[in-house]
């Protein structure tokens, strides 16, 4: 059922067209490469005031709604700012208790109402499957608008995975890209939606390998492991970071997702071996990178921040450019950016 939805409406016959963004499995290599390239073009154009004005003229006739009923800092702000970079206006609901859902309005009626006023809905929910449900509804109404999943419970976070791919791609740009790399994912892999989504995207890269590093209670779930096996993506699992750290090209660290704890679930689990500090930096390859979707707990010592291999602050900024690229694809404006030489704007400025 779910498969049919994303095949029908997320990707059309044009291999790279984009409408809803719900499930990372809908993304193929060609589209990923195009989004990464678009994100870089947008960030280059935005550096110059003439370029920034050009971008502002991309989507002034469109409106976006940010429907975030679960806490968010980076995802909310980067989507909001990506909208503003492209001249799109935004409205938001961040608390269900102030929407008519408290009067008993159904989720479907609420989404349909939002869709009457805006051209895209970006939504984050505590429940898995909500964004997919909204996208399904859109496929039945007269004026369907795209739905973007900005995090659905413990399940998926597709746009985070896209910005993670962008970060990996940029970091490995002089070294053959993501193909052939060894990527470690560490922490609470059981309940972390970012790593689950990133695993789905990995089928687009060749000769790469995953290493899961987690306490056994918070190991990667079987559904993802089954997917990786089906796709022929090799992976291994360990509880000992020091055994695998020397072979990693990237270490993707995650925090303990204690908001999902059943009573005392994580209380007796020692999470300290699943962190990065000065000692681990000494073992990591000189060109290895450290990523984290943020927010962090204690798992990355702040002293790591100043190491050039710490990529998480750049990663969060990459999210804004990647989300701008997603909007350009959804509204089919990518060509007007791809035809430009981003440096044109610097010439204009210099000449002015
Ligand atoms: C992540 C999330 O919300 O899943 N944060 C984010 O979107 N950058 C990761 C987390 O909360 O641990």
Coordinates of C-alpha atoms and ligand atoms in Angstrom, one line a residue:
X1 CA 0.0 0.0 0.0
X2 CA 2.7 2.4 1.2
X3 CA 4.9 1.4 -1.7
X4 CA 2.2 2.2 -4.2
X5 CA 1.8 5.7 -2.8
X6 CA 5.4 6.7 -3.2
X7 CA 5.8 5.1 -6.6
X8 CA 2.7 6.9 -7.8
X9 CA 3.2 10.3 -6.4
X10 CA 6.8 10.8 -5.2
X11 CA 8.5 10.0 -8.4
X12 CA 6.9 10.2 -11.8
X13 CA 7.9 8.9 -15.2
X14 CA 10.6 11.6 -15.4
X15 CA 13.1 9.8 -13.2
X16 CA 13.9 12.9 -11.2
X17 CA 10.6 14.7 -10.7
X18 CA 9.5 15.2 -7.1
X19 CA 6.2 15.8 -5.5
X20 CA 5.6 14.4 -2.0
X21 CA 8.7 13.6 0.1
X22 CA 7.7 10.8 2.4
X23 CA 9.9 7.7 2.1
X24 CA 13.6 7.7 1.3
X25 CA 13.2 4.6 -0.7
X26 CA 11.7 6.7 -3.5
X27 CA 15.0 8.4 -4.1
X28 CA 17.2 7.2 -6.9
X29 CA 20.9 8.1 -7.5
X30 CA 20.2 10.5 -10.3
X31 CA 17.8 12.6 -8.2
X32 CA 20.3 12.5 -5.2
X33 CA 23.1 13.8 -7.4
X34 CA 20.9 16.4 -8.9
X35 CA 19.7 17.6 -5.4
X36 CA 23.3 17.9 -4.1
X37 CA 24.4 19.8 -7.2
X38 CA 21.3 22.2 -6.9
X39 CA 22.0 22.8 -3.2
X40 CA 25.6 23.8 -4.0
X41 CA 24.4 26.1 -6.8
X42 CA 21.9 27.8 -4.5
X43 CA 24.4 28.4 -1.8
X44 CA 26.9 29.9 -4.3
X45 CA 24.3 32.1 -5.8
X46 CA 23.0 33.3 -2.4
X47 CA 26.5 34.6 -1.5
X48 CA 26.0 37.7 -3.6
X49 CA 23.3 40.3 -3.1
X50 CA 22.2 40.1 -6.8
X51 CA 22.1 36.3 -6.5
X52 CA 20.1 36.5 -3.2
X53 CA 17.5 38.8 -5.0
X54 CA 17.4 36.4 -7.9
X55 CA 16.6 33.5 -5.5
X56 CA 13.9 35.6 -3.7
X57 CA 12.2 35.8 -7.1
X58 CA 11.9 32.1 -7.5
X59 CA 8.8 31.4 -5.4
X60 CA 7.1 34.6 -4.2
X61 CA 3.8 33.3 -5.5
X62 CA 4.0 30.2 -3.3
X63 CA 3.1 29.7 0.4
X64 CA 4.4 27.0 2.7
X65 CA 2.9 25.7 5.9
X66 CA 5.1 24.3 8.7
X67 CA 3.0 21.9 10.7
X68 CA 5.3 20.7 13.5
X69 CA 3.5 19.1 16.4
X70 CA 6.7 17.6 17.8
X71 CA 9.7 19.6 19.0
X72 CA 12.2 20.8 16.5
X73 CA 14.9 23.5 16.2
X74 CA 17.1 22.7 13.1
X75 CA 14.6 21.1 10.9
X76 CA 12.0 23.8 11.5
X77 CA 14.5 26.7 11.2
X78 CA 16.2 25.3 8.1
X79 CA 12.9 24.7 6.3
X80 CA 11.7 28.1 7.3
X81 CA 14.8 29.8 6.1
X82 CA 15.0 27.8 2.9
X83 CA 11.4 29.1 2.2
X84 CA 12.5 32.7 2.8
X85 CA 15.6 32.3 0.6
X86 CA 13.3 31.4 -2.3
X87 CA 10.9 34.2 -1.5
X88 CA 8.2 31.9 -0.2
X89 CA 5.9 33.0 2.7
X90 CA 5.4 30.7 5.6
X91 CA 2.7 30.0 8.2
X92 CA 3.0 27.6 11.1
X93 CA 1.2 25.5 13.6
X94 CA 3.5 24.1 16.3
X95 CA 1.0 23.1 18.9
X96 CA -2.0 20.9 18.1
X97 CA -3.8 22.4 21.1
X98 CA -4.3 25.6 19.3
X99 CA -5.7 24.1 16.1
X100 CA -9.3 22.9 15.6
X101 CA -8.1 19.3 16.1
X102 CA -8.9 19.9 19.8
X103 CA -12.5 20.6 18.8
X104 CA -12.5 17.1 17.4
X105 CA -11.6 17.9 13.8
X106 CA -10.2 14.9 12.1
X107 CA -6.5 14.8 11.0
X108 CA -7.7 14.5 7.3
X109 CA -10.0 17.6 7.6
X110 CA -7.2 19.6 9.3
X111 CA -4.8 18.7 6.5
X112 CA -7.4 19.4 3.8
X113 CA -8.0 22.8 5.4
X114 CA -4.3 23.7 5.5
X115 CA -4.0 22.7 1.9
X116 CA -6.7 25.3 1.0
X117 CA -4.4 28.1 1.9
X118 CA -0.9 27.0 1.0
X119 CA 1.1 25.3 -1.7
X120 CA 3.2 22.8 0.3
X121 CA 2.9 21.3 3.8
X122 CA 6.0 20.4 5.7
X123 CA 5.0 18.3 8.7
X124 CA 6.6 16.6 11.7
X125 CA 4.6 14.4 14.0
X126 CA 5.1 12.1 16.9
X127 CA 3.1 9.4 15.2
X128 CA 4.7 7.3 12.4
X129 CA 2.9 7.3 9.1
X130 CA 1.2 10.7 9.5
X131 CA 2.9 12.4 6.5
X132 CA 2.2 9.3 4.4
X133 CA -1.5 9.5 5.4
X134 CA -1.6 13.2 4.4
X135 CA 0.0 12.5 1.1
X136 CA -2.5 9.7 0.4
X137 CA -5.3 12.2 1.1
X138 CA -3.8 14.7 -1.3
X139 CA -3.8 12.1 -4.0
X140 CA -7.7 12.0 -3.7
X141 CA -8.5 15.7 -3.8
X142 CA -9.0 18.2 -6.5
X143 CA -6.1 20.5 -5.6
X144 CA -3.4 18.3 -4.2
X145 CA -0.3 19.9 -2.8
X146 CA 3.0 18.3 -1.9
X147 CA 3.6 16.9 1.6
X148 CA 7.1 16.8 3.0
X149 CA 7.8 14.5 5.9
X150 CA 10.0 16.4 8.4
X151 CA 10.2 13.5 10.8
X152 CA 7.5 10.9 11.5
X153 CA 7.8 9.4 15.0
X154 CA 10.7 6.9 15.4
X155 CA 10.2 5.8 11.8
X156 CA 11.6 8.2 9.2
X157 CA 13.2 11.5 8.6
X158 CA 13.8 11.6 4.8
X159 CA 15.0 15.2 4.4
X160 CA 17.6 14.7 7.2
X161 CA 18.9 11.8 5.2
X162 CA 19.1 14.0 2.1
X163 CA 21.2 16.6 3.9
X164 CA 23.3 13.8 5.4
X165 CA 23.9 12.5 1.8
X166 CA 24.8 16.1 0.8
X167 CA 27.3 16.3 3.7
X168 CA 28.9 13.0 2.9
X169 CA 29.0 13.8 -0.8
X170 CA 30.7 17.2 -0.2
X171 CA 33.1 15.7 2.4
X172 CA 34.2 13.0 0.0
X173 CA 34.2 15.1 -3.2
X174 CA 37.9 14.8 -3.8
X175 CA 37.9 11.1 -2.9
X176 CA 35.4 9.5 -5.3
X177 CA 32.3 10.4 -3.4
X178 CA 30.3 8.1 -1.2
X179 CA 30.9 5.0 -3.4
X180 CA 33.3 2.6 -1.7
X181 CA 33.2 4.3 1.7
X182 CA 32.8 2.7 5.1
X183 CA 30.2 4.5 7.2
X184 CA 29.7 3.8 10.9
X185 CA 26.4 4.6 12.6
X186 CA 26.6 4.8 16.4
X187 CA 24.2 5.3 19.4
X188 CA 20.5 4.7 19.7
X189 CA 20.0 3.0 16.4
X190 CA 16.8 1.4 17.5
X191 CA 14.8 4.6 17.9
X192 CA 16.8 7.1 15.8
X193 CA 14.8 7.9 12.7
X194 CA 17.7 9.7 11.0
X195 CA 19.9 6.6 10.7
X196 CA 16.9 4.5 9.6
X197 CA 16.3 6.9 6.7
X198 CA 20.0 7.2 5.8
X199 CA 20.2 3.4 5.6
X200 CA 17.5 3.4 3.0
X201 CA 19.4 5.9 0.8
X202 CA 22.6 3.8 0.9
X203 CA 21.3 1.4 -1.8
X204 CA 22.2 4.2 -4.3
X205 CA 25.9 3.8 -3.7
X206 CA 28.2 1.1 -4.8
X207 CA 30.8 -0.9 -2.9
X208 CA 30.0 0.9 0.4
X209 CA 29.7 -0.8 3.8
X210 CA 27.9 0.1 7.0
X211 CA 29.0 -0.6 10.6
X212 CA 26.4 -0.3 13.4
X213 CA 27.8 0.5 16.8
X214 CA 25.2 0.3 19.6
X215 CA 24.4 -1.2 22.9
X216 CA 22.6 -4.5 22.1
X217 CA 19.3 -3.2 23.6
X218 CA 19.4 -0.2 21.1
X219 CA 20.7 -2.1 18.0
X220 CA 19.4 -1.4 14.5
X221 CA 16.0 -2.8 14.0
X222 CA 15.3 -6.0 11.9
X223 CA 13.2 -4.2 9.3
X224 CA 16.2 -2.1 8.2
X225 CA 18.6 -5.0 8.4
X226 CA 16.3 -7.0 6.2
X227 CA 16.2 -4.1 3.7
X228 CA 19.9 -3.9 3.6
X229 CA 20.2 -7.6 3.0
X230 CA 17.7 -7.4 0.2
X231 CA 19.6 -4.6 -1.4
X232 CA 22.9 -6.3 -1.1
X233 CA 24.4 -3.7 1.2
X234 CA 27.0 -5.2 3.5
X235 CA 26.8 -4.3 7.2
X236 CA 28.3 -5.5 10.5
X237 CA 27.3 -4.8 14.1
X238 CA 29.5 -4.3 17.2
X239 CA 29.3 -2.8 20.7
X240 CA 33.0 -1.8 20.6
X241 CA 33.8 1.4 18.7
X242 CA 37.6 1.1 19.1
X243 CA 37.5 -2.2 17.1
X244 CA 36.0 -0.5 14.0
X245 CA 37.0 3.1 14.3
X246 CA 40.2 2.9 12.3
X247 CA 38.4 1.6 9.2
X248 CA 35.6 4.2 9.1
X249 CA 35.5 7.0 6.6
X250 CA 32.6 8.6 8.4
X251 CA 31.2 8.1 11.9
X252 CA 27.5 9.2 12.3
X253 CA 26.9 9.7 16.0
X254 CA 23.3 9.8 17.5
X255 CA 22.0 10.6 20.9
X256 CA 20.0 8.4 23.2
X257 CA 16.4 9.0 22.2
X258 CA 15.1 8.9 25.8
X259 CA 11.8 10.6 25.0
X260 CA 10.7 7.2 23.7
X261 CA 11.7 5.3 26.8
X262 CA 9.3 2.8 28.3
X263 CA 9.7 3.1 32.1
X264 CA 13.5 2.9 33.0
X265 CA 14.3 1.5 29.6
X266 CA 17.6 3.3 29.2
X267 CA 18.4 3.8 32.9
X268 CA 20.8 0.9 33.4
X269 CA 22.5 1.2 30.0
X270 CA 26.0 2.6 30.0
X271 CA 26.0 4.9 27.0
X272 CA 29.5 6.3 27.6
X273 CA 31.3 3.8 25.3
X274 CA 29.2 5.2 22.4
X275 CA 30.7 8.7 22.5
X276 CA 33.5 10.6 20.8
X277 CA 36.2 12.6 22.6
X278 CA 39.9 13.4 22.2
X279 CA 40.9 9.7 22.4
X280 CA 38.6 8.7 19.6
X281 CA 39.9 11.6 17.4
X282 CA 43.4 10.1 17.8
X283 CA 42.2 6.8 16.2
X284 CA 39.9 8.2 13.5
X285 CA 41.5 8.4 10.0
X286 CA 43.1 11.8 9.3
X287 CA 40.5 12.3 6.5
X288 CA 37.6 10.6 8.4
X289 CA 34.6 12.7 9.3
X290 CA 32.2 12.9 12.3
X291 CA 28.6 13.7 11.7
X292 CA 25.6 14.1 14.1
X293 CA 22.0 15.2 13.2
X294 CA 22.0 17.2 16.5
X295 CA 20.9 18.0 19.1
X296 CA 23.6 16.2 21.0
X297 CA 23.7 14.9 24.6
X298 CA 27.1 13.9 26.1
X299 CA 28.0 11.7 23.2
X300 CA 30.3 14.2 21.5
X301 CA 32.6 16.1 23.7
X302 CA 32.6 19.9 22.9
X303 CA 36.4 19.7 22.5
X304 CA 35.8 17.7 19.3
X305 CA 34.1 20.8 17.7
X306 CA 37.3 22.5 16.7
X307 CA 38.7 19.4 14.9
X308 CA 38.4 19.9 11.1
X309 CA 36.9 16.4 10.9
X310 CA 33.9 17.5 13.0
X311 CA 31.3 18.0 10.3
X312 CA 28.0 18.4 12.3
X313 CA 27.9 22.3 12.3
X314 CA 28.4 22.3 8.6
X315 CA 25.9 19.4 8.3
X316 CA 23.1 21.5 9.9
X317 CA 23.8 24.4 7.6
X318 CA 23.8 22.1 4.6
X319 CA 20.3 21.2 5.6
X320 CA 19.1 24.7 4.7
X321 CA 20.6 24.5 1.2
X322 CA 19.4 21.0 0.6
X323 CA 15.8 22.0 1.6
X324 CA 16.0 24.9 -0.8
X325 CA 17.0 22.4 -3.5
X326 CA 14.0 20.2 -2.6
X327 CA 11.6 23.1 -3.0
X328 CA 13.1 24.0 -6.4
X329 CA 12.6 20.4 -7.5
X330 CA 9.1 20.2 -6.2
X331 CA 8.1 23.4 -8.0
X332 CA 10.0 22.4 -11.1
X333 CA 12.3 25.5 -11.1
X334 CA 15.6 23.6 -11.1
X335 CA 16.3 24.4 -14.8
X336 CA 16.4 28.1 -14.1
X337 CA 19.2 27.5 -11.6
X338 CA 21.0 24.8 -13.6
X339 CA 21.2 27.0 -16.7
X340 CA 23.0 29.8 -14.7
X341 CA 26.7 30.1 -14.0
X342 CA 26.5 30.8 -10.3
X343 CA 29.6 33.0 -10.7
X344 CA 27.6 35.3 -13.0
X345 CA 26.4 37.1 -9.9
X346 CA 29.8 37.8 -8.6
X347 CA 30.7 39.3 -12.0
X348 CA 27.7 41.6 -11.8
X349 CA 28.7 42.7 -8.4
X350 CA 32.3 43.3 -9.3
X351 CA 31.2 45.2 -12.4
X352 CA 28.7 47.3 -10.4
Ligands
LIG1 C1 16.9 14.6 14.7 C2 15.4 14.2 14.8 O1 14.6 15.0 15.1 O2 15.1 13.0 14.6 N1 17.1 15.9 14.8 C3 17.0 16.7 13.7 O3 16.0 16.7 13.0 N2 18.1 17.4 13.3 C4 17.7 13.8 15.7 C5 17.4 13.7 17.1 O4 16.5 14.4 17.6 O5 18.2 13.0 17.8

